[in-house]
Amino acid sequence: MRGEIHYMKKTKKALASLAIAGMVLSMAPVSVFAADEDTRLAGADRYLTSIKIAEKAYASADTAVVAAGNPNNLVDALAAAPLAAQEDAPIYLTDKADMNDDVVKSMKALGVDKVIVVGAAASKAVVDELKAAGFTVEEVKGAGRVETAEAINAKLTAPAGTFVVGYDGVADAMSVASFAAANNYAIVVTNQNGTPNGTVDADYIVGGTTRVKDIAGAKRLAGADRYDTNKQVIAELDFDFGTVYVGNGLTLADALVGSVLAAQTNSPIALTDGKTVKADIASNLDPDSVVVALGGTAAVSNAVIDAVKNPPSNGVFAVDTVSAIAADAFAVNFTKAPADASKITFEVKQGTAPVTVSATWDGAKAALKKSSKFVAGTYTVVVKEGEKELANKEVTVTEQKIAKIEITSNKLGVVTKDAVQTGYATYKVLDQYGVDITNSALANSIEFITGVGTANAKKGLLTIEPTGVNLLTYTSGIVITANDRNSGASTSATLAVTSQVGTLTDITLNKLTNADGKELTAGSTVDVFYIDYTATDISGNPTNNYELIVNGLIGKDELTVSNPDYVKATVVHDPKDSTKALIKVVTTEKTIDYETPLMITAMTWTGKTSQLNVDLKRQAAVATITLLAPEESVASGEEGTIPFLAYDQNGNALTKYSDLNDDTVKLSGANWKKNLDGTASIKSEKVIVTGNTSVPKVITASVNKTGKFSSITINIQKPVKADTLNLDEKVIKSLMQEASGSEVAATQKIDFGYDKGGLAVKDQYGRDIDMVTAGDEDTAKYEVKAKTSDAAVVKFADGKNVAKAGQSQIQLQALKAGSATVTFELYEGSTLVDTKSQTITVVQDKDIKDYAIDSVESAIYAVNGLTGYTAGSKQVEAFNANPKVWGLTSGGGKVVLRGTPVISAKVNSPYFEVISGDNGAAAYDKVKVVANKLDASMTEATAELSVTIREADGDVFSQTTAIKSSKVPPVAQTIEFEYDTSIAGITFDDDIVTIDGNAALAESGLAVGQSLSKYIKGSGAESDSSIFFSAKDQYGKKGMNFDSISFVDDEGTGFKVDSTGVITAMPTKAGLVKVTAVVSGKVKPVGIEFKNISGEPGDTTAPVVTGVEDGKTYTAAVTPASADADIDTVVLTKDGTAVDGYALGTAISENGAYVLTVTDKAGNKTEISFTIDSESKVLTGAFQDVLGVKFVDVTLPAGVTAVDGVAKDGVAVAEGTGYTVEGSKLTIVDVTDANVITVTIGDDVYTVVK
């Protein structure tokens, strides 16, 4: 075909569409001509419209098809569509008695030489006129419409499928017309008795049995009338719903006109009777879908279009159908959208076993998706609205299988490199639900065979390696067959061999994109851009395959840039799927003086060129700044934070201190401050207010280069004073159980938030006063004293009735039954500031009528037993569920229980473990459960936690609560830096914790071997340090490991930590160190400032051990040694058992897991964990971090090009999303060298090491 139809998916689809579109425009009423083509389409004269369509689609054509546009001959035009697709020809319409002169002119303008005249159009008058006009004419016709269709179909080569329509079934055929055109299906017309001539291998029958008799193996799509048939067709066939067309089912003309556009996007055409549309369209529409009316408002009213998009809500709400739509999903279709979807519940079971699914609503349709594939079998789906059962239906799921293999190329591209030929083609694989599974492991079972050599298939790309033959000599084509022995699916295709150079016919550079919406700026080397592109392979199919893109471009992976000194454009592997290609654009370090236009050019070997014009912005420089009023009041003696907005010359916001400082913006009344994360902030100068009124303070900012100016005036308020005490009644319970004998009394702990909470202090400006972390003198003078109105009812445990700044608590204890008022008094020194009170009722045992246990709302991480987490450690315990047990009064009030009422706690699943309370004698708040490692095939587990409670009179109660675990790894939501400023000499301000003096340093818990992470990585022990990082994950827990903890000691304090946060050396002098914690892509920088560190603290350097490294696995003997002269003790354990008498310098050769601990005479300790496995196998990997994507490239053993499995920390990784294999290179994503990565090849298991 000559000419260009860039919007077509395939040329044949386009042609088939044009064939249908040009059939019968004559019936369209003239009133529809003036229409908005985005939402309403109309046609005028049928013949002129066919010309318009042909010339829109073709710049030139060698062949054209002419069909009769007379109403009684529409079936001829329908049947001609596949032939036109095959011949790469447009379809024109003419009156069967007289060749249309305008059509003749159009065909000549396109350069048509040959005209195929079909059916009734092949009258002597039409044929003679065409010959007289200089065309070569071929007649394809029969005695009637049936025979004409047969003659047309006899000329078709291997259609993909067949629809059979009735003799007068134009309306039924119209329902499938766009699908047939888009998917290369033939159309067979039956005789008037409903039977086709001869034997027909049909895929679908369209229409009822009165029009078409049953055909063995064919599926019938039929309804009570043409509109119901249209509904069945749209529900059955795999249409796309980005655009939907609506046509009048009586006239049909407008619907036929719209088929051309419908086929281009594989869109359905819904038929209307002028009032309603029976087909279910609304539930399939996306938010950006477009509904287009075919014809004027007389044919398709605006009301009909509105009803299609928003079906009337009247009628009974009920379940229509329940079916499997994918290997991991069911669909529940309702008669209309629910009034309140939250009231609709779904229960899925296989037998009696519940199956967890998640429901996603789309109008009147709910998709029930499982986290993994359904196991083959019969499932029961129960749908309820509240307590009312709407449906109880069975769905049978068959094992996912390959249902269709499609070789999507029609040409074999041949590339010659170093005298070696390689052929390229593409393919697609669908399962029984029509889901594309080309990239799944299931598709790997397909065997591709060709007689010219070896056919290798991988993720949609078929590579042909010839054996002793020249592929270009096969002028008749190369046959490729594909077969899946498991399902029996097969296909065969004959691909024409093209001698064109390269693997692409065209490429178009569309636009430059950046994930953060940034503009291409000179010198900004950290910003990465990508070019959105479209490319077509030699068969005209869209492609983004890396091999096809690289082999199809001149320059391979380098695109041409008009000024390469400043910008580079390269073709790279997509890190998420290495089979796909991205075009990456980055700037070099060079800067420019003014905005510069650039041109990026991609050129295929076929001579197609695409150019993308981009503007390279000048590197950022501050141009304007605007000062804003502070969010909170600034009080006397405070450095208030002044918000600001700063922009560069391109309108981009600036926040970095490198861009905003005294050299670029001059401040008055305030100062620039460099934050630890590199950003800039403005701090107002301190002002001391001595009077009773506020003092105004003017702050100005002036941009040095542009002169832009901003000014604000803030009022400095009187010095901060505590003003209000708040009690949290959710924390402080009003009911407690009476004391009894020697049992520990019911106790409540109350503090400012470091542990339990319950108390809060606000200043006179309504701001919270930080009573946990703040340690300055002003805050230290505040305290809360508690008093009880009756110490015989409620007393303070061990006299703890005062809460101060930092880690101190008030502890209430219940004694005898009765009521007491506990008064909480806030003091500044000796001055009473505020008072709040809470009445505590101590209830008798007989008033406790029942018991309850808290529900566990969120899943817990299945961590116990995972690699990287020590089983039973404090770190694992941090992921626990901790439901509390309460007594209940007759009114349902929760009572804090005394003593140890929990006598047992059990779970009914091996995937959970009770770590506190399982053996009884546990307090009401001490039941703790952790989740164990799940099997590789599992993603979650559920269980019932049963807690047995013994009440005062000896009766036993049992309470249960559901508990759930998840395999989803923890992802940090926040990073918290924690510290204890109740220790004298420890303060915190502006992300810097200050440790003032040796005594404060000793009290801080900082010491060699302790960690700046809450838990010590490896052992899982809790750090003794009171200064540490913790990461709060999506489970609400703080147990996860950090990716890294780094430090910078520019001032030479001598303080050191390793990459896990373990302290390896203590400071020997004063100074500031910067420590940064990184996890889940989040970064938290803080400062630790050591002040007044006097004298030499002695030897703080841990022993240096050589010959063995922490965390490594060795395949041969190792000999640990040390040159240090002050070694005191050496302890070696093997598999947890001490090795008696071990001395450094002695070789270790036996297989096992070892821990070597070496301590010097100053108490400094080095601990090294390592493994000896003489039979272990290792692979070396290159660990990388590109744009936040962490992955490792592993070179496989010689001759190995596939693996049988990959696991990370003991959990299987999915092929395609978790790892890919390309040749001898294995790429595993979302991993670091901290993970334990294993690769299975045959019977061998390899460990990946750096």
mmCIF file of C-alpha atoms in Angstrom, residues 549-783:
data_model
loop_
_atom_site.group_PDB
_atom_site.id
_atom_site.type_symbol
_atom_site.label_atom_id
_atom_site.label_comp_id
_atom_site.label_asym_id
_atom_site.label_seq_id
_atom_site.Cartn_x
_atom_site.Cartn_y
_atom_site.Cartn_z
ATOM 1 C CA ILE A 549 14.788 -0.304 18.347
ATOM 2 C CA VAL A 550 18.595 -0.524 18.609
ATOM 3 C CA ASN A 551 18.971 -2.511 15.379
ATOM 4 C CA GLY A 552 16.580 -0.212 13.558
ATOM 5 C CA LEU A 553 18.300 3.125 14.251
ATOM 6 C CA ILE A 554 21.356 4.570 12.583
ATOM 7 C CA GLY A 555 23.836 5.048 15.382
ATOM 8 C CA LYS A 556 22.178 2.236 17.341
ATOM 9 C CA ASP A 557 21.977 3.500 20.928
ATOM 10 C CA GLU A 558 23.032 7.095 20.217
ATOM 11 C CA LEU A 559 20.604 9.689 18.820
ATOM 12 C CA THR A 560 21.906 12.779 17.088
ATOM 13 C CA VAL A 561 21.794 15.990 19.147
ATOM 14 C CA SER A 562 22.452 19.344 17.463
ATOM 15 C CA ASN A 563 24.732 20.369 20.339
ATOM 16 C CA PRO A 564 26.089 17.215 22.021
ATOM 17 C CA ASP A 565 28.349 19.227 24.338
ATOM 18 C CA TYR A 566 25.308 20.073 26.425
ATOM 19 C CA VAL A 567 22.813 17.219 25.927
ATOM 20 C CA LYS A 568 23.087 13.455 25.316
ATOM 21 C CA ALA A 569 20.256 11.210 24.031
ATOM 22 C CA THR A 570 20.673 7.428 24.173
ATOM 23 C CA VAL A 571 18.592 4.262 23.839
ATOM 24 C CA VAL A 572 18.708 2.329 27.123
ATOM 25 C CA HIS A 573 17.063 -0.734 28.637
ATOM 26 C CA ASP A 574 13.994 -0.062 30.726
ATOM 27 C CA PRO A 575 15.181 -0.919 34.280
ATOM 28 C CA LYS A 576 11.781 -2.434 35.029
ATOM 29 C CA ASP A 577 11.762 -4.626 31.906
ATOM 30 C CA SER A 578 15.049 -4.992 30.066
ATOM 31 C CA THR A 579 13.284 -6.209 26.901
ATOM 32 C CA LYS A 580 11.867 -2.705 26.417
ATOM 33 C CA ALA A 581 13.694 0.378 25.190
ATOM 34 C CA LEU A 582 13.655 3.880 26.624
ATOM 35 C CA ILE A 583 15.207 6.965 25.064
ATOM 36 C CA LYS A 584 17.060 8.705 27.867
ATOM 37 C CA VAL A 585 18.067 12.376 27.738
ATOM 38 C CA VAL A 586 20.489 13.998 30.187
ATOM 39 C CA THR A 587 22.458 17.230 30.295
ATOM 40 C CA THR A 588 26.203 17.471 30.702
ATOM 41 C CA GLU A 589 27.956 19.568 33.333
ATOM 42 C CA LYS A 590 28.443 22.506 30.937
ATOM 43 C CA THR A 591 26.491 25.696 31.593
ATOM 44 C CA ILE A 592 25.074 28.245 29.134
ATOM 45 C CA ASP A 593 24.565 32.007 29.181
ATOM 46 C CA TYR A 594 21.144 32.045 27.499
ATOM 47 C CA GLU A 595 18.317 29.687 26.569
ATOM 48 C CA THR A 596 19.371 27.501 23.647
ATOM 49 C CA PRO A 597 17.149 25.610 21.164
ATOM 50 C CA LEU A 598 18.291 22.048 20.384
ATOM 51 C CA MET A 599 17.222 19.372 17.928
ATOM 52 C CA ILE A 600 17.255 15.646 18.736
ATOM 53 C CA THR A 601 17.098 13.408 15.662
ATOM 54 C CA ALA A 602 16.324 9.697 15.298
ATOM 55 C CA MET A 603 16.882 8.087 11.905
ATOM 56 C CA THR A 604 16.010 4.560 10.829
ATOM 57 C CA TRP A 605 18.001 2.564 8.281
ATOM 58 C CA THR A 606 14.984 2.852 5.987
ATOM 59 C CA GLY A 607 15.543 6.605 5.785
ATOM 60 C CA LYS A 608 12.699 7.670 8.064
ATOM 61 C CA THR A 609 13.686 10.628 10.220
ATOM 62 C CA SER A 610 12.005 12.183 13.232
ATOM 63 C CA GLN A 611 13.162 15.354 14.911
ATOM 64 C CA LEU A 612 12.227 16.723 18.319
ATOM 65 C CA ASN A 613 12.841 20.394 19.038
ATOM 66 C CA VAL A 614 13.556 21.200 22.683
ATOM 67 C CA ASP A 615 14.623 24.321 24.516
ATOM 68 C CA LEU A 616 17.599 23.981 26.864
ATOM 69 C CA LYS A 617 16.953 26.337 29.769
ATOM 70 C CA ARG A 618 19.747 28.321 31.355
ATOM 71 C CA GLN A 619 20.924 26.833 34.636
ATOM 72 C CA ALA A 620 18.949 27.927 37.645
ATOM 73 C CA ALA A 621 19.657 31.320 39.248
ATOM 74 C CA VAL A 622 17.387 33.033 41.740
ATOM 75 C CA ALA A 623 15.311 35.768 40.118
ATOM 76 C CA THR A 624 12.568 36.569 42.629
ATOM 77 C CA ILE A 625 11.884 35.975 46.318
ATOM 78 C CA THR A 626 8.749 36.591 48.390
ATOM 79 C CA LEU A 627 8.760 36.512 52.175
ATOM 80 C CA LEU A 628 5.672 35.098 53.885
ATOM 81 C CA ALA A 629 4.307 35.493 57.392
ATOM 82 C CA PRO A 630 5.366 32.770 59.846
ATOM 83 C CA GLU A 631 2.848 29.995 60.434
ATOM 84 C CA GLU A 632 3.161 30.388 64.202
ATOM 85 C CA SER A 633 3.831 33.304 66.513
ATOM 86 C CA VAL A 634 7.458 34.227 67.150
ATOM 87 C CA ALA A 635 8.130 34.901 70.808
ATOM 88 C CA SER A 636 10.851 36.776 72.639
ATOM 89 C CA GLY A 637 14.264 35.163 72.306
ATOM 90 C CA GLU A 638 13.177 32.821 69.497
ATOM 91 C CA GLU A 639 14.592 32.479 65.983
ATOM 92 C CA GLY A 640 11.351 32.219 64.030
ATOM 93 C CA THR A 641 11.269 30.356 60.705
ATOM 94 C CA ILE A 642 10.220 32.756 57.913
ATOM 95 C CA PRO A 643 8.535 30.939 54.993
ATOM 96 C CA PHE A 644 9.467 32.155 51.520
ATOM 97 C CA LEU A 645 8.935 31.487 47.839
ATOM 98 C CA ALA A 646 11.971 31.761 45.577
ATOM 99 C CA TYR A 647 11.984 31.173 41.821
ATOM 100 C CA ASP A 648 14.615 31.075 39.115
ATOM 101 C CA GLN A 649 14.372 32.778 35.744
ATOM 102 C CA ASN A 650 12.359 29.828 34.369
ATOM 103 C CA GLY A 651 9.744 29.992 37.097
ATOM 104 C CA ASN A 652 11.058 26.919 38.896
ATOM 105 C CA ALA A 653 11.004 26.919 42.677
ATOM 106 C CA LEU A 654 14.388 27.052 44.446
ATOM 107 C CA THR A 655 14.983 25.554 47.883
ATOM 108 C CA LYS A 656 18.677 24.594 48.050
ATOM 109 C CA TYR A 657 21.166 26.541 50.116
ATOM 110 C CA SER A 658 23.588 26.417 47.179
ATOM 111 C CA ASP A 659 21.088 28.620 45.274
ATOM 112 C CA LEU A 660 19.871 30.715 48.216
ATOM 113 C CA ASN A 661 22.526 32.282 50.438
ATOM 114 C CA ASP A 662 24.153 35.609 51.219
ATOM 115 C CA ASP A 663 25.852 35.619 47.798
ATOM 116 C CA THR A 664 22.521 35.533 45.952
ATOM 117 C CA VAL A 665 19.942 37.093 48.297
ATOM 118 C CA LYS A 666 20.774 39.704 50.957
ATOM 119 C CA LEU A 667 18.684 39.520 54.128
ATOM 120 C CA SER A 668 18.066 42.180 56.756
ATOM 121 C CA GLY A 669 16.644 41.285 60.149
ATOM 122 C CA ALA A 670 17.147 37.582 59.450
ATOM 123 C CA ASN A 671 19.814 35.098 58.415
ATOM 124 C CA TRP A 672 20.135 32.265 55.943
ATOM 125 C CA LYS A 673 20.550 28.822 57.526
ATOM 126 C CA LYS A 674 21.810 25.715 55.744
ATOM 127 C CA ASN A 675 19.723 22.731 56.779
ATOM 128 C CA LEU A 676 21.278 19.308 57.100
ATOM 129 C CA ASP A 677 19.463 18.092 53.970
ATOM 130 C CA GLY A 678 21.029 20.892 51.906
ATOM 131 C CA THR A 679 17.940 23.087 51.763
ATOM 132 C CA ALA A 680 17.855 26.699 52.919
ATOM 133 C CA SER A 681 15.710 28.306 55.581
ATOM 134 C CA ILE A 682 15.385 31.868 56.850
ATOM 135 C CA LYS A 683 15.623 32.444 60.597
ATOM 136 C CA SER A 684 14.622 35.780 62.115
ATOM 137 C CA GLU A 685 17.119 37.454 64.402
ATOM 138 C CA LYS A 686 16.399 37.043 68.102
ATOM 139 C CA VAL A 687 14.587 39.948 69.759
ATOM 140 C CA ILE A 688 14.198 40.203 73.539
ATOM 141 C CA VAL A 689 10.857 41.676 74.624
ATOM 142 C CA THR A 690 11.028 43.214 78.090
ATOM 143 C CA GLY A 691 7.719 45.094 78.213
ATOM 144 C CA ASN A 692 4.112 43.976 78.122
ATOM 145 C CA THR A 693 3.508 44.640 74.416
ATOM 146 C CA SER A 694 4.815 42.952 71.304
ATOM 147 C CA VAL A 695 7.719 44.478 69.335
ATOM 148 C CA PRO A 696 7.559 44.831 65.512
ATOM 149 C CA LYS A 697 10.453 43.413 63.509
ATOM 150 C CA VAL A 698 11.040 44.282 59.837
ATOM 151 C CA ILE A 699 12.637 41.596 57.664
ATOM 152 C CA THR A 700 13.706 42.266 54.074
ATOM 153 C CA ALA A 701 15.139 40.175 51.255
ATOM 154 C CA SER A 702 16.796 41.540 48.087
ATOM 155 C CA VAL A 703 17.939 39.450 45.083
ATOM 156 C CA ASN A 704 21.469 40.587 44.243
ATOM 157 C CA LYS A 705 21.287 40.162 40.445
ATOM 158 C CA THR A 706 17.727 41.226 39.653
ATOM 159 C CA GLY A 707 17.113 43.684 42.482
ATOM 160 C CA LYS A 708 13.747 42.033 43.265
ATOM 161 C CA PHE A 709 12.730 42.968 46.812
ATOM 162 C CA SER A 710 10.380 41.610 49.489
ATOM 163 C CA SER A 711 9.597 42.818 52.999
ATOM 164 C CA ILE A 712 7.409 41.713 55.913
ATOM 165 C CA THR A 713 6.872 42.930 59.449
ATOM 166 C CA ILE A 714 6.370 40.414 62.225
ATOM 167 C CA ASN A 715 5.390 41.098 65.798
ATOM 168 C CA ILE A 716 7.710 39.541 68.350
ATOM 169 C CA GLN A 717 5.493 38.379 71.193
ATOM 170 C CA LYS A 718 6.176 38.318 74.896
ATOM 171 C CA PRO A 719 8.283 35.406 76.197
ATOM 172 C CA VAL A 720 6.704 31.954 75.935
ATOM 173 C CA LYS A 721 4.936 30.658 78.994
ATOM 174 C CA ALA A 722 2.968 27.500 79.585
ATOM 175 C CA ASP A 723 -0.721 28.366 79.565
ATOM 176 C CA THR A 724 -2.906 25.265 79.264
ATOM 177 C CA LEU A 725 -2.766 21.624 80.360
ATOM 178 C CA ASN A 726 -4.726 19.096 78.264
ATOM 179 C CA LEU A 727 -5.743 15.557 79.263
ATOM 180 C CA ASP A 728 -6.388 12.827 76.686
ATOM 181 C CA GLU A 729 -9.364 10.838 77.968
ATOM 182 C CA LYS A 730 -8.727 8.138 75.350
ATOM 183 C CA VAL A 731 -5.479 7.345 77.170
ATOM 184 C CA ILE A 732 -6.536 7.894 80.775
ATOM 185 C CA LYS A 733 -9.190 5.260 81.495
ATOM 186 C CA SER A 734 -11.862 6.128 84.039
ATOM 187 C CA LEU A 735 -12.516 2.537 85.233
ATOM 188 C CA MET A 736 -10.027 0.311 87.108
ATOM 189 C CA GLN A 737 -10.388 -3.002 88.968
ATOM 190 C CA GLU A 738 -10.043 -3.065 92.736
ATOM 191 C CA ALA A 739 -6.860 -4.436 94.330
ATOM 192 C CA SER A 740 -6.751 -7.869 95.860
ATOM 193 C CA GLY A 741 -4.122 -9.386 98.148
ATOM 194 C CA SER A 742 -0.639 -9.687 96.740
ATOM 195 C CA GLU A 743 -1.661 -9.267 93.113
ATOM 196 C CA VAL A 744 -0.177 -6.317 91.265
ATOM 197 C CA ALA A 745 -2.755 -3.559 91.376
ATOM 198 C CA ALA A 746 -4.402 -2.281 88.199
ATOM 199 C CA THR A 747 -2.022 0.395 86.915
ATOM 200 C CA GLN A 748 -2.143 3.220 84.368
ATOM 201 C CA LYS A 749 0.928 5.070 83.120
ATOM 202 C CA ILE A 750 0.623 8.678 81.974
ATOM 203 C CA ASP A 751 3.294 10.876 80.382
ATOM 204 C CA PHE A 752 3.914 13.606 77.824
ATOM 205 C CA GLY A 753 4.071 11.159 74.920
ATOM 206 C CA TYR A 754 7.406 9.387 75.061
ATOM 207 C CA ASP A 755 5.605 6.110 75.952
ATOM 208 C CA LYS A 756 1.887 6.175 76.829
ATOM 209 C CA GLY A 757 0.888 9.830 76.406
ATOM 210 C CA GLY A 758 -2.142 11.426 78.012
ATOM 211 C CA LEU A 759 -0.679 14.853 78.895
ATOM 212 C CA ALA A 760 -0.028 17.880 76.670
ATOM 213 C CA VAL A 761 1.000 21.485 77.393
ATOM 214 C CA LYS A 762 0.258 24.519 75.212
ATOM 215 C CA ASP A 763 1.704 28.028 75.449
ATOM 216 C CA GLN A 764 -0.241 31.281 75.476
ATOM 217 C CA TYR A 765 -0.183 31.371 71.668
ATOM 218 C CA GLY A 766 -1.881 28.002 71.338
ATOM 219 C CA ARG A 767 1.302 26.186 70.329
ATOM 220 C CA ASP A 768 2.252 22.763 71.641
ATOM 221 C CA ILE A 769 5.225 22.837 73.979
ATOM 222 C CA ASP A 770 7.470 19.860 73.278
ATOM 223 C CA MET A 771 7.820 18.225 76.664
ATOM 224 C CA VAL A 772 9.418 15.042 75.304
ATOM 225 C CA THR A 773 12.424 16.160 73.298
ATOM 226 C CA ALA A 774 12.955 19.762 74.351
ATOM 227 C CA GLY A 775 15.527 20.126 77.113
ATOM 228 C CA ASP A 776 16.167 23.837 77.461
ATOM 229 C CA GLU A 777 15.961 25.561 80.806
ATOM 230 C CA ASP A 778 12.595 27.187 80.091
ATOM 231 C CA THR A 779 10.928 23.855 79.375
ATOM 232 C CA ALA A 780 12.681 22.039 82.209
ATOM 233 C CA LYS A 781 10.997 24.295 84.765
ATOM 234 C CA TYR A 782 7.534 22.936 83.836
ATOM 235 C CA GLU A 783 6.110 19.868 85.504
#
